Short mmCIF file of C-alpha atoms and ligand atoms in Angstrom, two decimals:
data_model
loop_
_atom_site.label_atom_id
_atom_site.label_comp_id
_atom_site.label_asym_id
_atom_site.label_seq_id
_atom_site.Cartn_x
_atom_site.Cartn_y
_atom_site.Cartn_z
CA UNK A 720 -24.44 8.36 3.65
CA UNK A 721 -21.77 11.22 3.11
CA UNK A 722 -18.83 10.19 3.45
CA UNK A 723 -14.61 11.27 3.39
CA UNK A 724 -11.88 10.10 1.78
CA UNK A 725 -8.55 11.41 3.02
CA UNK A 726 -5.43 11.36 0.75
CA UNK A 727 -4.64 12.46 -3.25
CA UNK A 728 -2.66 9.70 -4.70
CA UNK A 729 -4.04 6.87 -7.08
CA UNK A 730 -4.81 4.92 -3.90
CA UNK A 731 -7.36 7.01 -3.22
CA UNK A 732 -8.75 7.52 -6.73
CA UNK A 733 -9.64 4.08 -6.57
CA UNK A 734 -11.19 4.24 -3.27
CA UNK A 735 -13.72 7.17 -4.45
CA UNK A 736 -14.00 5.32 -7.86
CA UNK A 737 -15.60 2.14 -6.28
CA UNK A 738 -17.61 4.40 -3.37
CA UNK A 739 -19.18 7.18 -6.31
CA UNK A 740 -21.06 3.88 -7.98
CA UNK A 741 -22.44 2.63 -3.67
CA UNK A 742 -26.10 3.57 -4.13
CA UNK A 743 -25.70 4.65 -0.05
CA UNK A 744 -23.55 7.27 -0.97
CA UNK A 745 -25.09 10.70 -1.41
CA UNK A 746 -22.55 13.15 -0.82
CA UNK A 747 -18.77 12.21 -1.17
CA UNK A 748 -15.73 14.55 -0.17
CA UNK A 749 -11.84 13.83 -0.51
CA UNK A 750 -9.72 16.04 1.55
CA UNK A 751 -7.06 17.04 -0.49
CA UNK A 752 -8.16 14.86 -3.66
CA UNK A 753 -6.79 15.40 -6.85
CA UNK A 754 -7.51 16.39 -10.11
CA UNK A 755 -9.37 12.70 -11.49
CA UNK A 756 -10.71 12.57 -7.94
CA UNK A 757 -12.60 15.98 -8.68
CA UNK A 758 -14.75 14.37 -11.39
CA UNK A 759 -16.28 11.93 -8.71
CA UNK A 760 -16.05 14.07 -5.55
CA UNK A 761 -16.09 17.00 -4.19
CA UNK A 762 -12.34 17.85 -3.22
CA UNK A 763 -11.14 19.96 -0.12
CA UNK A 764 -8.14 21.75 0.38
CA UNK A 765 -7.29 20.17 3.67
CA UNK A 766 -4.12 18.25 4.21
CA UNK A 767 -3.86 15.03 5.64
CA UNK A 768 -1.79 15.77 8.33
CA UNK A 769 -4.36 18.49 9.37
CA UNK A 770 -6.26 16.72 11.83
CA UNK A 771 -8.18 19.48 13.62
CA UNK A 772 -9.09 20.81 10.44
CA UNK A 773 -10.21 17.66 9.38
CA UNK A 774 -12.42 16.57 12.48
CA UNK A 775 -14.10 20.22 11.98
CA UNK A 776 -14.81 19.76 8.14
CA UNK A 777 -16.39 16.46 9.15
CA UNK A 778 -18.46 17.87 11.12
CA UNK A 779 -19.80 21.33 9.87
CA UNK A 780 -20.94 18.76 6.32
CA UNK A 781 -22.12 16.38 9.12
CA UNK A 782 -20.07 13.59 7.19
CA UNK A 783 -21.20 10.07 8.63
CA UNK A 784 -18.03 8.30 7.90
CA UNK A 785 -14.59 9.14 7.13
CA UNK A 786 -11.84 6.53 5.63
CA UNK A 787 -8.35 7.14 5.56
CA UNK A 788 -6.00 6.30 2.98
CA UNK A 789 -2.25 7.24 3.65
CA UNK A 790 -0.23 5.90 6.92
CA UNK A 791 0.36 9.58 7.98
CA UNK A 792 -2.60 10.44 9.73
CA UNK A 793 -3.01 7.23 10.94
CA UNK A 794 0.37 7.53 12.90
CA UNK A 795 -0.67 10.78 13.96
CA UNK A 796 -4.02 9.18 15.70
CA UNK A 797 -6.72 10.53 13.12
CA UNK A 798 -8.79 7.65 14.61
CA UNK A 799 -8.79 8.58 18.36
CA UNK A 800 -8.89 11.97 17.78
CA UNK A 801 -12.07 11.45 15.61
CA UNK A 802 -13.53 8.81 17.86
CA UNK A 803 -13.80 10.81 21.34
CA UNK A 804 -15.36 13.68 18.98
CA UNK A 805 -17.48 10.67 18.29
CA UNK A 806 -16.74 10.44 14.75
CA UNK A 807 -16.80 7.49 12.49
CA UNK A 808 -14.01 6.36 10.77
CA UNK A 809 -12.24 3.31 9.42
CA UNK A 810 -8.85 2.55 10.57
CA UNK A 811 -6.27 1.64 13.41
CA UNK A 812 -5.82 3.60 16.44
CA UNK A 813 -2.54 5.39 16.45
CA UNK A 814 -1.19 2.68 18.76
CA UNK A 815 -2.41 -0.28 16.41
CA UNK A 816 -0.90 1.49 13.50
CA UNK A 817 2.81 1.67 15.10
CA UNK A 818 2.57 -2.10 13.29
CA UNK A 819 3.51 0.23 10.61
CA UNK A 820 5.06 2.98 11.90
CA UNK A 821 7.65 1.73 14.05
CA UNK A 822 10.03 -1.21 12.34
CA UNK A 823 11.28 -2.42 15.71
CA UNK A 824 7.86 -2.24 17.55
CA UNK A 825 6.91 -4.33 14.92
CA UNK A 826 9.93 -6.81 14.60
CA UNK A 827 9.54 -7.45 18.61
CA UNK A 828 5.81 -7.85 19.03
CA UNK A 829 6.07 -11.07 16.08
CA UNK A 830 8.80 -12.69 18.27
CA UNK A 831 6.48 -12.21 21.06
CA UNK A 832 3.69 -13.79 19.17
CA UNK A 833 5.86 -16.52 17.08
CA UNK A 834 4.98 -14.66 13.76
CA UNK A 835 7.07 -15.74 11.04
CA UNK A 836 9.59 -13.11 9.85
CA UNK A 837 13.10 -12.53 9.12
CA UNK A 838 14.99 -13.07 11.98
CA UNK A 839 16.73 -8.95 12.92
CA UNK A 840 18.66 -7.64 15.47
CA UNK A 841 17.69 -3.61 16.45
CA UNK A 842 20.52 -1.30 17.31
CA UNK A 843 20.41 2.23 18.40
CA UNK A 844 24.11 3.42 18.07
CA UNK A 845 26.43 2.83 14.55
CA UNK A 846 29.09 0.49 16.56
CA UNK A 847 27.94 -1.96 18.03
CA UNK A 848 25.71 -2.51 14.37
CA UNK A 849 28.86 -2.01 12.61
CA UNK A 850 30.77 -4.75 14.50
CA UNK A 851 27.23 -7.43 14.42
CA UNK A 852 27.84 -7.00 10.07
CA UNK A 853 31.03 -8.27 10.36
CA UNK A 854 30.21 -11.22 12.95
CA UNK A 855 27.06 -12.13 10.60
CA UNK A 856 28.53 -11.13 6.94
CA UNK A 857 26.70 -9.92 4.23
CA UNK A 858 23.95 -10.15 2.19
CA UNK A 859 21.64 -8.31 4.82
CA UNK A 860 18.70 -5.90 5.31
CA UNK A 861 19.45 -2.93 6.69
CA UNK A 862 16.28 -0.95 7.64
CA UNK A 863 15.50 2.58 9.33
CA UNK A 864 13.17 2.09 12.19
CA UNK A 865 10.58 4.59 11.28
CA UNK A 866 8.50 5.57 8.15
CA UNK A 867 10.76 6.64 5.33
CA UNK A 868 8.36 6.56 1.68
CA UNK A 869 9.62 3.26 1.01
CA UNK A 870 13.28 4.32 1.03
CA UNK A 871 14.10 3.52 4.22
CA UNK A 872 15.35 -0.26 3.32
CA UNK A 873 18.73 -0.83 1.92
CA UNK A 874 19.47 -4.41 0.80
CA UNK A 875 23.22 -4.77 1.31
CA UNK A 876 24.93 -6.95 -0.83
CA UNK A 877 28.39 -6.58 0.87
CA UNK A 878 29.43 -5.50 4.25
CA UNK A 879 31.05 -2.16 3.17
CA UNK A 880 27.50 -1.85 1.55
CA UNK A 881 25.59 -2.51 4.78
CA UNK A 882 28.20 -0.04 7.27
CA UNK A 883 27.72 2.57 4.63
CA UNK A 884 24.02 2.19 5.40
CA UNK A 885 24.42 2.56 8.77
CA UNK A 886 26.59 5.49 8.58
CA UNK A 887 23.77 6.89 6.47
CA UNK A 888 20.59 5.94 9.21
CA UNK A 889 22.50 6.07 11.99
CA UNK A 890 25.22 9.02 11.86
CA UNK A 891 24.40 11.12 8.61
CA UNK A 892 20.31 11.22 9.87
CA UNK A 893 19.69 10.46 6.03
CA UNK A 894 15.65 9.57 7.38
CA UNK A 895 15.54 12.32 10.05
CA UNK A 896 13.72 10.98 13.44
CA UNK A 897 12.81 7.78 11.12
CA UNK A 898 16.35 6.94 11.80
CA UNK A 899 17.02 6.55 15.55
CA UNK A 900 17.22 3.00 15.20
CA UNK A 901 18.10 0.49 12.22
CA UNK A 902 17.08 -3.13 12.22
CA UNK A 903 19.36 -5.47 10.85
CA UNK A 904 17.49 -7.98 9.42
CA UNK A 905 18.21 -11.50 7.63
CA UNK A 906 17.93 -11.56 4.12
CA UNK A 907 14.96 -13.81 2.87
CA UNK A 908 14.76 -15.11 -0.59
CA UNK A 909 11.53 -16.22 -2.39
CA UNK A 910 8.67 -14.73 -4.11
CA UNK A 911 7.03 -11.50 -2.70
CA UNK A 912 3.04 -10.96 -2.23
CA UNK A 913 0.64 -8.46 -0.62
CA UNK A 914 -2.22 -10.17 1.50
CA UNK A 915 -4.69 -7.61 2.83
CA UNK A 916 -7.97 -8.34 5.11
CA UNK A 917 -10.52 -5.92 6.20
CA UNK A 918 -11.53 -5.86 9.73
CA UNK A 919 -13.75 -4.19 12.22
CA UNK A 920 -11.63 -5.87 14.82
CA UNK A 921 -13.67 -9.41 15.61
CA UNK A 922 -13.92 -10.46 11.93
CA UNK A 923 -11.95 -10.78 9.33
CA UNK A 924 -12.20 -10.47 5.43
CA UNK A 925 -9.59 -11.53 3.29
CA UNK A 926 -9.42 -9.32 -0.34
CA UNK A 927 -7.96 -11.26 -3.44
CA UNK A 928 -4.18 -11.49 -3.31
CA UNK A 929 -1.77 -9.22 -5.52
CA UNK A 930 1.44 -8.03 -6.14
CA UNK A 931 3.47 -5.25 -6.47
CA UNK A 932 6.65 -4.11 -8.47
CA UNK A 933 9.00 -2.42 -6.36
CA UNK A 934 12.21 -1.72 -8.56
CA UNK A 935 11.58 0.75 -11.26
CA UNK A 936 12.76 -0.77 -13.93
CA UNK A 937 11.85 -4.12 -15.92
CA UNK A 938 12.92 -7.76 -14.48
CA UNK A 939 13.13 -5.59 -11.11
CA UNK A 940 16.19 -3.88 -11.90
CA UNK A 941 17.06 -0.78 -10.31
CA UNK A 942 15.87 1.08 -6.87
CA UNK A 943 13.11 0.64 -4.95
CA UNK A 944 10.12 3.18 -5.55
CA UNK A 945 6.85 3.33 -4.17
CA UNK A 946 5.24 0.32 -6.15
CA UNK A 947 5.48 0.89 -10.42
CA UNK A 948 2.22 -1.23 -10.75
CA UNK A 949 0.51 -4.32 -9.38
CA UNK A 950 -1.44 -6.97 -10.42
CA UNK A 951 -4.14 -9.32 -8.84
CA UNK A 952 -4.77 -12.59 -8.45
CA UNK A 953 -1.32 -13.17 -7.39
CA UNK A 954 -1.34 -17.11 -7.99
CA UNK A 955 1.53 -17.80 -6.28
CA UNK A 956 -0.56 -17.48 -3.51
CA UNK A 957 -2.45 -20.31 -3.41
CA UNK A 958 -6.20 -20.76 -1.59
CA UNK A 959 -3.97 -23.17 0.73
CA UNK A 960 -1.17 -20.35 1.36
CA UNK A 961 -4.14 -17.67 2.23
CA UNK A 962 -5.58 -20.26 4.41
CA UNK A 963 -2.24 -20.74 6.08
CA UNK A 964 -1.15 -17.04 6.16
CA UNK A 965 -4.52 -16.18 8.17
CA UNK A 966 -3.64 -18.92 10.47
CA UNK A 967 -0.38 -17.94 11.19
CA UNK A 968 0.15 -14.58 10.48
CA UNK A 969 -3.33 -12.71 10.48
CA UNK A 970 -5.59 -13.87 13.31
CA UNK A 971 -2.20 -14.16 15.75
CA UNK A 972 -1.42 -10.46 14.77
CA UNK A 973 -4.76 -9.53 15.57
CA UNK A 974 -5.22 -11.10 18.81
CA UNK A 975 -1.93 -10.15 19.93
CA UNK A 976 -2.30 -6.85 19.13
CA UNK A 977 -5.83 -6.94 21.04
CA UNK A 978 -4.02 -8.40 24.04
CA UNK A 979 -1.55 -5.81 24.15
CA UNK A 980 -4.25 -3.58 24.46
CA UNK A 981 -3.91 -1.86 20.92
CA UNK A 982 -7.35 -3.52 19.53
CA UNK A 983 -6.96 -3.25 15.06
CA UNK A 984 -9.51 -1.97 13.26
CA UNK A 985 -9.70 -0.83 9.81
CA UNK A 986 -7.29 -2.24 6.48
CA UNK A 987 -4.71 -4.53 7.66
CA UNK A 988 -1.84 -5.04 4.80
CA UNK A 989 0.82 -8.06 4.81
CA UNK A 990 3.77 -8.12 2.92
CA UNK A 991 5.04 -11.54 2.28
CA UNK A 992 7.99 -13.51 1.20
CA UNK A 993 7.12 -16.78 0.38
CA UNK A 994 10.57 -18.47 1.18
CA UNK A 995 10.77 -22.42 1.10
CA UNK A 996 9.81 -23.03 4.65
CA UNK A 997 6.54 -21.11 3.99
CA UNK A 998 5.43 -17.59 4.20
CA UNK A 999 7.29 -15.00 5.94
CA UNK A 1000 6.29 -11.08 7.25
CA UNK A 1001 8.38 -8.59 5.28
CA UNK A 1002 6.37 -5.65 6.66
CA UNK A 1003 3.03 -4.59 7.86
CA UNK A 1004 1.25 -1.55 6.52
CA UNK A 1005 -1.84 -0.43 8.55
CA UNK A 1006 -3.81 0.72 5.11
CA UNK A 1007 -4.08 -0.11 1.49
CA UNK A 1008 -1.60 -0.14 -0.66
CA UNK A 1009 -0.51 1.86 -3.11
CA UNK A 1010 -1.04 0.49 -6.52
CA UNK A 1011 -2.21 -2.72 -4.71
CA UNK A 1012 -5.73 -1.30 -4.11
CA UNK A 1013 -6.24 -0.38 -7.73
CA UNK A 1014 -6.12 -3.84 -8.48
CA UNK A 1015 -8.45 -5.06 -6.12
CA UNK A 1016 -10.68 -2.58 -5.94
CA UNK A 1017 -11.51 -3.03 -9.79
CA UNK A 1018 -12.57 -6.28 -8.79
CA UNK A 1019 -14.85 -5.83 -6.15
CA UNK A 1020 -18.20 -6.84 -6.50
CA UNK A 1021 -19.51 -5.68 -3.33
CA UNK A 1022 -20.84 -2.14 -2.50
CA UNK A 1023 -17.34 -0.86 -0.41
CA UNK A 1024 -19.58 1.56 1.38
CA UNK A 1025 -21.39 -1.05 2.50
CA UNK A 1026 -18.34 -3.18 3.90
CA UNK A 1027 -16.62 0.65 5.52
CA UNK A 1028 -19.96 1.07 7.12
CA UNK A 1029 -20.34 -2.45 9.05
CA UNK A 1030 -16.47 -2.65 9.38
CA UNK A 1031 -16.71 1.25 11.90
CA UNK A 1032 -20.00 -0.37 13.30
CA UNK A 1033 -18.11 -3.51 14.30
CA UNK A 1034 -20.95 -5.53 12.07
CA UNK A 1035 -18.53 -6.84 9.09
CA UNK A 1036 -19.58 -10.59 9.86
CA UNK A 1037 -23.37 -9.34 8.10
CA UNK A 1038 -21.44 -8.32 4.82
CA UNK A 1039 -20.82 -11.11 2.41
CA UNK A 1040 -18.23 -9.84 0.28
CA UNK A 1041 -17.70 -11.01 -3.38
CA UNK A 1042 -15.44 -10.59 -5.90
CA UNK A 1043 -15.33 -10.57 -9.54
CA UNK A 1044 -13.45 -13.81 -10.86
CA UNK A 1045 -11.37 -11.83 -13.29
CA UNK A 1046 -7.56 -10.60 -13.70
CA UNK A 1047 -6.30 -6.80 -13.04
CA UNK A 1048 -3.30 -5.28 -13.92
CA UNK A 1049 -2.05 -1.49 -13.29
CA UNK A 1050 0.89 -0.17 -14.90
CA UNK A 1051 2.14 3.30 -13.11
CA UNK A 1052 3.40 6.04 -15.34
CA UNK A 1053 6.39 7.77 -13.79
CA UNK A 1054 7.77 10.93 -14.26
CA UNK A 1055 11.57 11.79 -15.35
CA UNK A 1056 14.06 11.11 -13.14
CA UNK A 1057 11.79 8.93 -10.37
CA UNK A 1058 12.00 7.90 -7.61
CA UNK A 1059 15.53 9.74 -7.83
CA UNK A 1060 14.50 13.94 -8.01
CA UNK A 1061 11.87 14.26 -11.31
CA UNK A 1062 10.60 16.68 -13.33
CA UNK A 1063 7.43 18.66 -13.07
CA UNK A 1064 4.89 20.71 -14.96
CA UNK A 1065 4.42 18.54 -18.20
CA UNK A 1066 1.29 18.43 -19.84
CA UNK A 1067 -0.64 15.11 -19.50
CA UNK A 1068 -2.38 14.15 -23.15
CA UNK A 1069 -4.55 11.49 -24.15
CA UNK A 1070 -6.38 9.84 -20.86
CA UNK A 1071 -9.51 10.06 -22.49
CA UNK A 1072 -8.63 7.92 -25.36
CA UNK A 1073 -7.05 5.84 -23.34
CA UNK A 1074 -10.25 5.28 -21.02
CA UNK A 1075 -12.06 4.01 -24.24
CA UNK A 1076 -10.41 0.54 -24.06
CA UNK A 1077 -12.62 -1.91 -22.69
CA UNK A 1078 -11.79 -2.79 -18.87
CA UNK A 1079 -9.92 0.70 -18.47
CA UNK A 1080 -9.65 2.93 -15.81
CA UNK A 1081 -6.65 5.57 -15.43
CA UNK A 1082 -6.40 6.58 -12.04
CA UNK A 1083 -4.60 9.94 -10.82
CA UNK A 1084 -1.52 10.37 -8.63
CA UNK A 1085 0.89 13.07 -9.09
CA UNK A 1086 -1.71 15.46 -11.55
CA UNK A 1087 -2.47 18.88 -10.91
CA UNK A 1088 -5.02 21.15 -13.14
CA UNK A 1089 -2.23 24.41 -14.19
CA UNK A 1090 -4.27 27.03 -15.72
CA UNK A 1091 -7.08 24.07 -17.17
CA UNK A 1092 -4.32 21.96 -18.63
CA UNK A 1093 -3.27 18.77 -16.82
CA UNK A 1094 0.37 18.65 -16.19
CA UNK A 1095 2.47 16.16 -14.20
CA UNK A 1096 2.98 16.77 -10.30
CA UNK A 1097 4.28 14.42 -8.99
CA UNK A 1098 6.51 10.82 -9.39
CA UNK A 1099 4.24 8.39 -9.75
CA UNK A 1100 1.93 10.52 -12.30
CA UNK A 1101 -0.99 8.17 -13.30
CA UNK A 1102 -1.96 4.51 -13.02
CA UNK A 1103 -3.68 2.89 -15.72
CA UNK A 1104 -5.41 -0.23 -14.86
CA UNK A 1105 -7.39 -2.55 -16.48
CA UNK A 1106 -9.65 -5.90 -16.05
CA UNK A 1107 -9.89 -8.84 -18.29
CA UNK A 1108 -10.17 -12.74 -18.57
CA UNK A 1109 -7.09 -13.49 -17.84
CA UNK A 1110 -3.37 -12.27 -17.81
CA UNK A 1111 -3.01 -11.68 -21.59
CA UNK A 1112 -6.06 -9.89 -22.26
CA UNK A 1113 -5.48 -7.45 -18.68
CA UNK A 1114 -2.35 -6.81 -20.04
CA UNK A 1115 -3.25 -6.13 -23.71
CA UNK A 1116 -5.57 -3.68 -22.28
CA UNK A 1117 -3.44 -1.43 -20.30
CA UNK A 1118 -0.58 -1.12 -22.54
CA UNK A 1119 -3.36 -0.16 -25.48
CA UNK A 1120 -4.26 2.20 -22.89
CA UNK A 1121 -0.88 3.49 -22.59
CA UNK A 1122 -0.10 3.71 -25.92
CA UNK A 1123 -2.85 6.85 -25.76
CA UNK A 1124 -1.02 8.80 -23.36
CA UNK A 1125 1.60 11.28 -23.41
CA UNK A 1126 3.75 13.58 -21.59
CA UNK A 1127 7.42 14.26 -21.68
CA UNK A 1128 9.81 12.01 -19.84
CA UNK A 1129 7.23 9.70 -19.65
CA UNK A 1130 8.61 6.22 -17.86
CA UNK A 1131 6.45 2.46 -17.16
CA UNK A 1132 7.87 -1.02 -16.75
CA UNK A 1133 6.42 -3.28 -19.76
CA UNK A 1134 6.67 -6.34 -17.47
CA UNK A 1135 4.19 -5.86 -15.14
CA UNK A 1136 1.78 -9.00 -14.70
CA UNK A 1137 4.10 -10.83 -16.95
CA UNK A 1138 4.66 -13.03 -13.65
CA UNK A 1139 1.27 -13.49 -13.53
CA UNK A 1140 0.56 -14.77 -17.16
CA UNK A 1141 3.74 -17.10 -16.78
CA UNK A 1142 2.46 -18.53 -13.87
CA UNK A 1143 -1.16 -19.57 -15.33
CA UNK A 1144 -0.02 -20.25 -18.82
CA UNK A 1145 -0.09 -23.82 -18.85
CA UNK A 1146 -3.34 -23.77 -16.41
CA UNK A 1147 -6.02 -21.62 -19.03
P1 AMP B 277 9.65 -3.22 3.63
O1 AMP B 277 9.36 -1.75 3.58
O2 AMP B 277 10.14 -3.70 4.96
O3 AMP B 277 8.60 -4.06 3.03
O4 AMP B 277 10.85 -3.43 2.59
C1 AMP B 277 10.73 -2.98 1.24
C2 AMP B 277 11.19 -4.05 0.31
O5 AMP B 277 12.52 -4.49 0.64
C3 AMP B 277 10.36 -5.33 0.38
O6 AMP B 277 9.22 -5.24 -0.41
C4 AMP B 277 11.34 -6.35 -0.14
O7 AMP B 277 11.44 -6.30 -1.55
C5 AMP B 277 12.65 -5.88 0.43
N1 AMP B 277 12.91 -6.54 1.74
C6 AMP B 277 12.61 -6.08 2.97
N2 AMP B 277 13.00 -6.94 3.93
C7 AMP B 277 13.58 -7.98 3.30
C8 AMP B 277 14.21 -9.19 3.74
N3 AMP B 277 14.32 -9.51 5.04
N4 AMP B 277 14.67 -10.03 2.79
C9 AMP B 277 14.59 -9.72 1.48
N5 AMP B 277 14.03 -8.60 1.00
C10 AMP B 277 13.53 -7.72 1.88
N1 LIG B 278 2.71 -0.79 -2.55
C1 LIG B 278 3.33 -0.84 -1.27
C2 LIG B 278 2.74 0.07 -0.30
O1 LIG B 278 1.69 0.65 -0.49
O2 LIG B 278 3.32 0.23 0.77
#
């Protein structure tokens, strides 16, 4: 099988990582890729949002499946535009994936289907959402409709907080287009976790739970970035709390979504709060995550080419997926200055060592090859993950690992999986 990978961040690393050791694969491309990508595939300069160019790349290499990793060409409908070429690929349809790309589509179609979420209200002009802050009071959520990086969701601790949000979404345009419409939502309090399933549409497959660490600095402090590293199992979701989150979250997003004539197909993604009166739907991402899949990924058992293949033919119910019974952590190294304007252009020292370590993998995200020397490109520049026994030893591993590695500026939270380990201490 030949097969695509579309995006360059450490998401996708991980995704050719785990496909380059499928015995099924004999070819494998990733369209752009980047520079750790290149030593497992062959990588195309073709961007992501380039969909003709895509479709024809696929099929001059006669590529037999393609798999999408970033929610941009997913919102731009990659997957019908590939389809009624009659091209294989795993993912949503562009109208499945507005689950992710519109806020408000999303927020409405759970009340229709009695999915547990914060309860919002979705305004399109800054006064009558200015005058609902003051009837409700603050804390609240105050979200940009569209997709914003991550940025797009201000957590207001006051009201002057939350109109100065609006102001910014609503009047100022700070998200562009992303920002016709905010969502004010109710703030939830509780424990977050990531639950993704594959599915080809009739079955689903949970993967092992994780979580990610939003704020950029240690004990969550500071803003919001794009995830600074994850860990998985997340045991604060418990075998009952999966059971009861496919029960009343999954399968009723599914069907519904079916029913509404917008059948899902492809990597569904569930971000939870797990508030006292059980779990709740902070958002829904219509891919992987990003550094979520790192985590799982390094402990899958089960050839992933295998599970992409039956999940595009609709046959996932004839793959018995397996995973290893082990703990993985990934810390992300950051650039200076992230998720705020950083610096570029450093050079990168040290990954090698650092791959040494028993369990270790470094995956690439913002890397670029300058001239043969690895510099920095990016904000989130490199995520070093590792497996092990448990909590202590996963953790051990990466932060040997990081030890190795240099470049100026560098940045990582030393906390990451620390939940984790606190959470089975008195259990191993
Ligand atoms: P989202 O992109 O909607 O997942 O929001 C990004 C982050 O903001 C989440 O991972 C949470 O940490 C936080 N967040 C979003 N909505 C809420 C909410 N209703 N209550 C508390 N925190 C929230
Ligand atoms: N790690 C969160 C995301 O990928 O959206």
């Amino acid at each position: 099988m030949k097969i695509l990978v579309i995006g360059s961040g450490g998401r996708e690393h991980a995704l050719v990582w785990k496909l380059s050791q499928s015995p099924r694969v004999e070819a494998l491309f990733c369209a752009p890729g980047n520079p750790g990508i290149t030593r497992l595939a062959r990588c195309v300069p073709i961007k992501t949002d380039d969909l003709e160019g895509l479709a024809a790349f696929v099929k001059r290499k006669a590529i037999d499946l393609t798999v999408v990793g970033p929610e941009l060409p997913l919102t731009l409908g990659i997957v019908d535009r590939f389809r009624e070429a009659g091209l294989r690929i795993v993912g949503p349809p562009q109208k499945a994936a507005e689950i992710e790309a519109s806020k408000a589509f999303s927020k409405t179609f759970m009340e229709r289907h009695r999915i547990p979420t914060a309860r919002a209200r979705i305004f399109h002009e800054p006064e009558p959402a200015i005058l609902y802050i003051k009837e409700h009071g603050a804390p609240m959520v105050v979200k940009a409709d569209g997709l914003a990086a991550g940025k797009g969701v201000i957590i207001a601790q006051d009201e002057a907080e939350a109109v100065q949000a609006i102001d910014l979404i609503l009047r100022r345009k700070a998200f562009g287009e992303a920002g016709n419409r905010v969502l004010l939502e109710d703030l939830l309090e509780g424990e977050e976790a990531s639950f993704l399933v594959f599915t080809d549409g009739k079955t689903i497959v949970p993967m092992v739970t994780s979580q990610d660490h939003k704020r950029v600095f240690d004990q969550d402090r500071g803003p919001n970035t794009g995830g600074m590293g994850a860990y998985s199992p997340a045991p604060v979701l418990t075998e009952a709390l999966q059971q009861q989150v496919l029960r009343e979250i999954v399968r009723p997003t599914l069907d519904g979504l079916a029913r509404e004539g917008r059948p899902y197909q492809g990597i569904l993604y569930v971000g939870l709060m797990l508030t006292p009166e059980g779990p709740k739907v902070l958002e829904y991402n219509a891919r992987f995550g990003d550094p979520e899949t790192q985590v799982i990924l390094t402990r899958l058992e089960t050839d992933l080419a295998e599970i992409f293949d039956a999940m595009a033919s609709g046959v996932l119910d004839r793959v018995r997926v397996r995973w290893r019974p082990a703990v993985s952590v990934c810390a992300v190294l950051t650039a200076k200055g992230y998720p705020a304007t950083y610096e570029t252009g450093r050079p990168i020292t040290g990954i090698d060592r650092a791959e040494v370590g028993e369990g270790v993998v470094v995956f690439h995200a913002g890397t670029q090859l300058l001239d043969g020397e690895l510099v920095t490109a990016g904000g989130r520049v490199l995520g070093v993950t590792a497996v092990g026994d448990d909590f202590q030893q996963a953790r051990e591993r990466v932060y040997e690992a990081i030890s190795r590695i240099r470049f100026e500026g560098m940045h990582c939270r030393m906390d990451i999986g620390l939940k984790g380990l606190k959470a089975t201490e008195g259990s191993a």
